[in-house]
């Protein structure tokens, strides 16, 4: 970024005018102190006439904000044609709003700096770019009732998050179902599970706890997790009832 800016004879102030980003923000991006926002690469390519170079670099750089053990999962996620998730405690990252994600990261580490949290949020939101364009995968999600009841960030944040979930209940590419408390126990309680079906039919699973994630690729293990997920699908509310359930939780939030 700095090399192309200097070759173009531009100062940070000049680039700030073209991209409509602040000089201080651009300086942090040049020194890799902050993750570049997803709309900036296209503006840099336009400013420097670089024919998509910054867009391609962003595709690599956006992974750097994620822990090593998560990058393999992200690679598979980017190639998946079908993603199925069970969320037992929090909304899965692919459906989180920005404010909900921020509240989660602040809750996880109250001592984190504003910049550190902003970078994590940006990384979380960048994953959702999967659903932009014609090659978007299908997403199917089962949410435990606890996900809807446990608030993060206050009523306004939760209301916006629940509204997004309600809007995603049944679309051409997304399905969201709610598993009510009265179902009782099940094989996936206490954790999160992601099943990814790749081009050609290969399947992998990813289990995640508070600070660690485990990628499962052995056929027998993945098949076992799939059976558990399929059983939950059978017991979860259908989309129409799930949407009504989500809206009832929204209505119960304090104003």
Tab-separated table of C-alpha atoms in Angstrom:
chain	number	residue	atom	x	y	z
A	1	UNK	CA	0.000	0.000	0.000
A	2	UNK	CA	2.769	2.437	0.923
A	3	UNK	CA	4.820	1.487	-2.140
A	4	UNK	CA	1.961	2.175	-4.536
A	5	UNK	CA	1.005	5.373	-2.706
A	6	UNK	CA	4.531	6.760	-2.877
A	7	UNK	CA	4.924	5.670	-6.507
A	8	UNK	CA	1.777	7.633	-7.288
A	9	UNK	CA	3.237	10.683	-5.531
A	10	UNK	CA	0.423	10.716	-2.993
A	11	UNK	CA	0.588	11.668	0.666
A	12	UNK	CA	-1.602	10.023	3.270
A	13	UNK	CA	-3.763	13.146	3.151
A	14	UNK	CA	-4.204	12.716	-0.599
A	15	UNK	CA	-5.177	9.080	-0.232
A	16	UNK	CA	-7.550	9.943	2.604
A	17	UNK	CA	-9.461	12.276	0.270
A	18	UNK	CA	-9.746	9.620	-2.422
A	19	UNK	CA	-10.758	6.715	-0.176
A	20	UNK	CA	-12.675	8.761	2.418
A	21	UNK	CA	-10.744	7.095	5.217
A	22	UNK	CA	-8.911	9.083	7.904
A	23	UNK	CA	-5.185	9.710	7.633
A	24	UNK	CA	-4.526	8.019	10.993
A	25	UNK	CA	-6.484	4.930	9.948
A	26	UNK	CA	-4.586	4.662	6.664
A	27	UNK	CA	-1.296	4.999	8.542
A	28	UNK	CA	-2.257	2.047	10.768
A	29	UNK	CA	-3.155	-0.040	7.724
A	30	UNK	CA	0.210	0.690	6.112
A	31	UNK	CA	2.081	-0.467	9.200
A	32	UNK	CA	-0.184	-3.514	9.663
A	33	UNK	CA	-1.288	-2.289	13.083
A	34	UNK	CA	-4.946	-2.665	12.095
A	35	UNK	CA	-6.855	-4.970	9.769
A	36	UNK	CA	-7.984	-3.307	6.529
A	37	UNK	CA	-11.789	-2.916	6.197
A	38	UNK	CA	-13.320	-5.066	3.473
A	39	UNK	CA	-14.407	-2.097	1.312
A	40	UNK	CA	-10.962	-0.435	1.248
A	41	UNK	CA	-9.131	-2.824	-1.161
A	42	UNK	CA	-11.453	-1.925	-4.036
A	43	UNK	CA	-10.884	1.781	-3.338
A	44	UNK	CA	-7.108	1.256	-3.330
A	45	UNK	CA	-7.250	-0.643	-6.622
A	46	UNK	CA	-9.270	2.211	-8.099
A	47	UNK	CA	-6.909	4.867	-6.717
A	48	UNK	CA	-3.739	3.144	-7.942
A	49	UNK	CA	-5.101	1.395	-11.041
A	50	UNK	CA	-3.833	-1.955	-9.745
A	51	UNK	CA	-6.451	-4.198	-11.376
A	52	UNK	CA	-7.579	-6.136	-8.311
A	53	UNK	CA	-4.208	-6.633	-6.599
A	54	UNK	CA	-5.420	-5.230	-3.278
A	55	UNK	CA	-8.596	-7.277	-3.483
A	56	UNK	CA	-6.512	-10.439	-3.818
A	57	UNK	CA	-4.182	-9.400	-0.994
A	58	UNK	CA	-7.167	-8.791	1.239
A	59	UNK	CA	-8.296	-12.358	0.630
A	60	UNK	CA	-5.072	-13.472	2.314
A	61	UNK	CA	-4.665	-10.738	4.910
A	62	UNK	CA	-8.128	-11.118	6.422
A	63	UNK	CA	-7.145	-14.547	7.747
A	64	UNK	CA	-4.313	-13.101	9.820
A	65	UNK	CA	-6.648	-11.852	12.554
A	66	UNK	CA	-7.739	-15.402	13.315
A	67	UNK	CA	-5.909	-17.956	15.490
A	68	UNK	CA	-3.859	-20.574	13.654
A	69	UNK	CA	-6.209	-23.427	14.544
A	70	UNK	CA	-9.086	-21.501	12.972
A	71	UNK	CA	-7.501	-20.862	9.582
A	72	UNK	CA	-7.913	-24.402	8.294
A	73	UNK	CA	-11.591	-24.167	9.212
A	74	UNK	CA	-11.844	-20.858	7.327
A	75	UNK	CA	-10.266	-22.393	4.248
A	76	UNK	CA	-12.825	-25.196	4.279
A	77	UNK	CA	-15.640	-22.768	5.052
A	78	UNK	CA	-14.730	-20.682	2.002
A	79	UNK	CA	-14.995	-23.787	-0.202
A	80	UNK	CA	-18.115	-25.292	1.342
A	81	UNK	CA	-21.318	-25.576	-0.660
A	82	UNK	CA	-23.396	-26.335	2.433
A	83	UNK	CA	-22.716	-25.161	6.002
A	84	UNK	CA	-24.776	-26.559	8.884
A	85	UNK	CA	-24.316	-25.219	12.410
A	86	UNK	CA	-25.620	-25.887	15.875
A	87	UNK	CA	-25.298	-22.995	18.315
A	88	UNK	CA	-25.857	-23.871	21.944
A	89	UNK	CA	-24.928	-20.629	23.693
A	90	UNK	CA	-24.247	-17.820	21.206
A	91	UNK	CA	-25.296	-16.872	17.685
A	92	UNK	CA	-22.941	-18.448	15.119
A	93	UNK	CA	-20.449	-15.958	13.663
A	94	UNK	CA	-21.903	-16.137	10.161
A	95	UNK	CA	-25.188	-14.679	11.454
A	96	UNK	CA	-23.896	-12.210	14.043
A	97	UNK	CA	-24.511	-8.496	13.753
A	98	UNK	CA	-21.527	-6.220	14.222
A	99	UNK	CA	-22.754	-4.893	17.567
A	100	UNK	CA	-23.487	-8.395	18.897
A	101	UNK	CA	-20.011	-9.572	17.874
A	102	UNK	CA	-18.452	-6.540	19.573
A	103	UNK	CA	-20.371	-7.226	22.793
A	104	UNK	CA	-19.168	-10.843	22.739
A	105	UNK	CA	-15.516	-9.874	22.359
A	106	UNK	CA	-15.748	-7.245	25.105
A	107	UNK	CA	-17.390	-9.767	27.427
A	108	UNK	CA	-14.689	-12.332	26.662
A	109	UNK	CA	-11.851	-9.885	27.388
A	110	UNK	CA	-12.975	-6.718	29.236
A	111	UNK	CA	-9.365	-5.469	29.247
A	112	UNK	CA	-8.985	-5.587	25.465
A	113	UNK	CA	-8.297	-2.243	23.800
A	114	UNK	CA	-10.829	-0.609	21.517
A	115	UNK	CA	-8.512	-1.241	18.564
A	116	UNK	CA	-8.085	-4.928	19.416
A	117	UNK	CA	-11.831	-5.447	19.689
A	118	UNK	CA	-12.433	-3.531	16.447
A	119	UNK	CA	-9.959	-5.775	14.655
A	120	UNK	CA	-11.646	-8.919	15.942
A	121	UNK	CA	-15.059	-7.613	14.928
A	122	UNK	CA	-13.762	-6.793	11.458
A	123	UNK	CA	-12.386	-10.304	11.128
A	124	UNK	CA	-15.712	-11.774	12.220
A	125	UNK	CA	-17.661	-9.647	9.752
A	126	UNK	CA	-15.260	-10.478	6.902
A	127	UNK	CA	-16.302	-14.127	7.140
A	128	UNK	CA	-19.816	-13.137	6.149
A	129	UNK	CA	-18.543	-12.090	2.708
A	130	UNK	CA	-19.086	-15.765	1.845
A	131	UNK	CA	-22.724	-14.949	1.209
A	132	UNK	CA	-22.052	-12.198	-1.302
A	133	UNK	CA	-22.195	-13.126	-4.963
A	134	UNK	CA	-23.606	-15.975	-7.001
A	135	UNK	CA	-21.465	-18.734	-5.436
A	136	UNK	CA	-22.805	-18.267	-1.901
A	137	UNK	CA	-23.138	-21.538	0.064
A	138	UNK	CA	-26.363	-22.701	1.672
A	139	UNK	CA	-26.503	-22.182	5.443
A	140	UNK	CA	-28.631	-24.192	7.859
A	141	UNK	CA	-28.568	-23.310	11.566
A	142	UNK	CA	-30.130	-24.815	14.681
A	143	UNK	CA	-30.176	-22.492	17.699
A	144	UNK	CA	-30.788	-23.579	21.249
A	145	UNK	CA	-33.364	-21.402	22.998
A	146	UNK	CA	-30.541	-20.250	25.298
A	147	UNK	CA	-28.990	-18.377	22.371
A	148	UNK	CA	-32.094	-16.220	22.103
A	149	UNK	CA	-32.566	-15.699	25.829
A	150	UNK	CA	-28.983	-14.856	26.806
A	151	UNK	CA	-28.437	-11.183	26.056
A	152	UNK	CA	-25.212	-9.494	25.013
A	153	UNK	CA	-24.812	-5.743	24.645
A	154	UNK	CA	-28.221	-4.786	26.018
A	155	UNK	CA	-31.800	-4.885	24.659
A	156	UNK	CA	-31.141	-2.743	21.554
A	157	UNK	CA	-28.254	-4.945	20.438
A	158	UNK	CA	-30.240	-8.124	21.068
A	159	UNK	CA	-33.306	-6.752	19.304
A	160	UNK	CA	-31.258	-6.082	16.164
A	161	UNK	CA	-29.593	-9.495	16.408
A	162	UNK	CA	-32.881	-11.311	16.842
A	163	UNK	CA	-34.351	-9.363	13.934
A	164	UNK	CA	-31.537	-10.578	11.728
A	165	UNK	CA	-32.157	-14.154	12.812
A	166	UNK	CA	-35.869	-13.811	12.116
A	167	UNK	CA	-35.113	-12.467	8.640
A	168	UNK	CA	-32.797	-15.435	7.999
A	169	UNK	CA	-35.229	-18.145	9.085
A	170	UNK	CA	-36.195	-19.118	5.550
A	171	UNK	CA	-34.514	-17.510	2.551
A	172	UNK	CA	-33.222	-19.002	-0.732
A	173	UNK	CA	-29.868	-19.722	0.971
A	174	UNK	CA	-30.520	-19.805	4.739
A	175	UNK	CA	-32.610	-21.810	7.193
A	176	UNK	CA	-32.792	-21.167	10.944
A	177	UNK	CA	-34.560	-23.449	13.426
A	178	UNK	CA	-35.007	-23.067	17.172
A	179	UNK	CA	-34.600	-25.943	19.621
A	180	UNK	CA	-36.778	-25.104	22.657
A	181	UNK	CA	-35.763	-25.850	26.231
A	182	UNK	CA	-38.609	-28.333	26.608
A	183	UNK	CA	-36.864	-30.725	24.224
A	184	UNK	CA	-34.494	-31.593	27.044
A	185	UNK	CA	-30.972	-32.997	26.671
A	186	UNK	CA	-29.248	-34.024	23.473
A	187	UNK	CA	-25.882	-35.185	22.132
A	188	UNK	CA	-24.570	-31.708	21.249
A	189	UNK	CA	-25.497	-29.873	24.437
A	190	UNK	CA	-22.745	-27.664	25.848
A	191	UNK	CA	-20.848	-27.010	22.641
A	192	UNK	CA	-21.041	-25.825	19.065
A	193	UNK	CA	-20.821	-27.856	15.876
A	194	UNK	CA	-20.262	-26.910	12.256
A	195	UNK	CA	-20.681	-29.395	9.415
A	196	UNK	CA	-19.275	-28.420	6.027
A	197	UNK	CA	-20.053	-30.194	2.771
A	198	UNK	CA	-17.519	-29.417	0.060
A	199	UNK	CA	-17.720	-29.589	-3.710
A	200	UNK	CA	-17.836	-33.263	-4.615
A	201	UNK	CA	-19.594	-34.277	-1.393
A	202	UNK	CA	-16.674	-34.505	1.058
A	203	UNK	CA	-17.730	-33.606	4.601
A	204	UNK	CA	-15.824	-32.240	7.588
A	205	UNK	CA	-16.889	-31.177	11.071
A	206	UNK	CA	-15.612	-28.482	13.418
A	207	UNK	CA	-16.273	-28.424	17.158
A	208	UNK	CA	-15.568	-25.296	19.181
A	209	UNK	CA	-15.279	-24.504	22.870
A	210	UNK	CA	-14.531	-21.183	24.590
A	211	UNK	CA	-10.937	-20.816	23.375
A	212	UNK	CA	-10.221	-23.857	21.211
A	213	UNK	CA	-11.541	-25.535	18.093
A	214	UNK	CA	-11.111	-29.053	16.743
A	215	UNK	CA	-11.361	-29.986	13.072
A	216	UNK	CA	-12.754	-33.481	12.503
A	217	UNK	CA	-12.131	-35.115	9.139
A	218	UNK	CA	-12.296	-38.861	9.848
A	219	UNK	CA	-15.343	-40.314	8.120
A	220	UNK	CA	-16.685	-42.233	11.129
A	221	UNK	CA	-16.377	-39.242	13.444
A	222	UNK	CA	-17.995	-36.845	10.977
A	223	UNK	CA	-20.822	-39.344	10.374
A	224	UNK	CA	-21.443	-39.547	14.127
A	225	UNK	CA	-21.687	-35.761	14.426
A	226	UNK	CA	-23.977	-35.618	11.393
A	227	UNK	CA	-26.356	-38.123	12.954
A	228	UNK	CA	-26.511	-36.020	16.112
A	229	UNK	CA	-27.208	-32.906	14.037
A	230	UNK	CA	-29.899	-34.669	12.000
A	231	UNK	CA	-31.649	-35.754	15.191
A	232	UNK	CA	-31.714	-32.144	16.372
A	233	UNK	CA	-33.131	-31.048	13.026
A	234	UNK	CA	-36.010	-33.485	13.544
A	235	UNK	CA	-36.771	-32.084	17.021
A	236	UNK	CA	-36.268	-28.368	16.293
A	237	UNK	CA	-39.197	-26.130	15.423
A	238	UNK	CA	-39.926	-25.747	11.702
A	239	UNK	CA	-38.985	-22.383	10.139
A	240	UNK	CA	-42.393	-20.711	10.448
A	241	UNK	CA	-42.705	-21.583	14.133
A	242	UNK	CA	-39.047	-20.686	14.702
A	243	UNK	CA	-39.642	-17.205	13.270
A	244	UNK	CA	-42.639	-16.720	15.564
A	245	UNK	CA	-40.606	-17.940	18.542
A	246	UNK	CA	-37.763	-15.514	17.786
A	247	UNK	CA	-40.190	-12.612	17.444
A	248	UNK	CA	-41.855	-13.499	20.752
A	249	UNK	CA	-38.446	-13.237	22.456
A	250	UNK	CA	-37.901	-9.880	20.744
A	251	UNK	CA	-41.241	-8.587	22.003
A	252	UNK	CA	-40.355	-9.611	25.559
A	253	UNK	CA	-37.199	-7.492	25.585
A	254	UNK	CA	-37.391	-4.312	27.673
A	255	UNK	CA	-37.743	-1.129	25.636
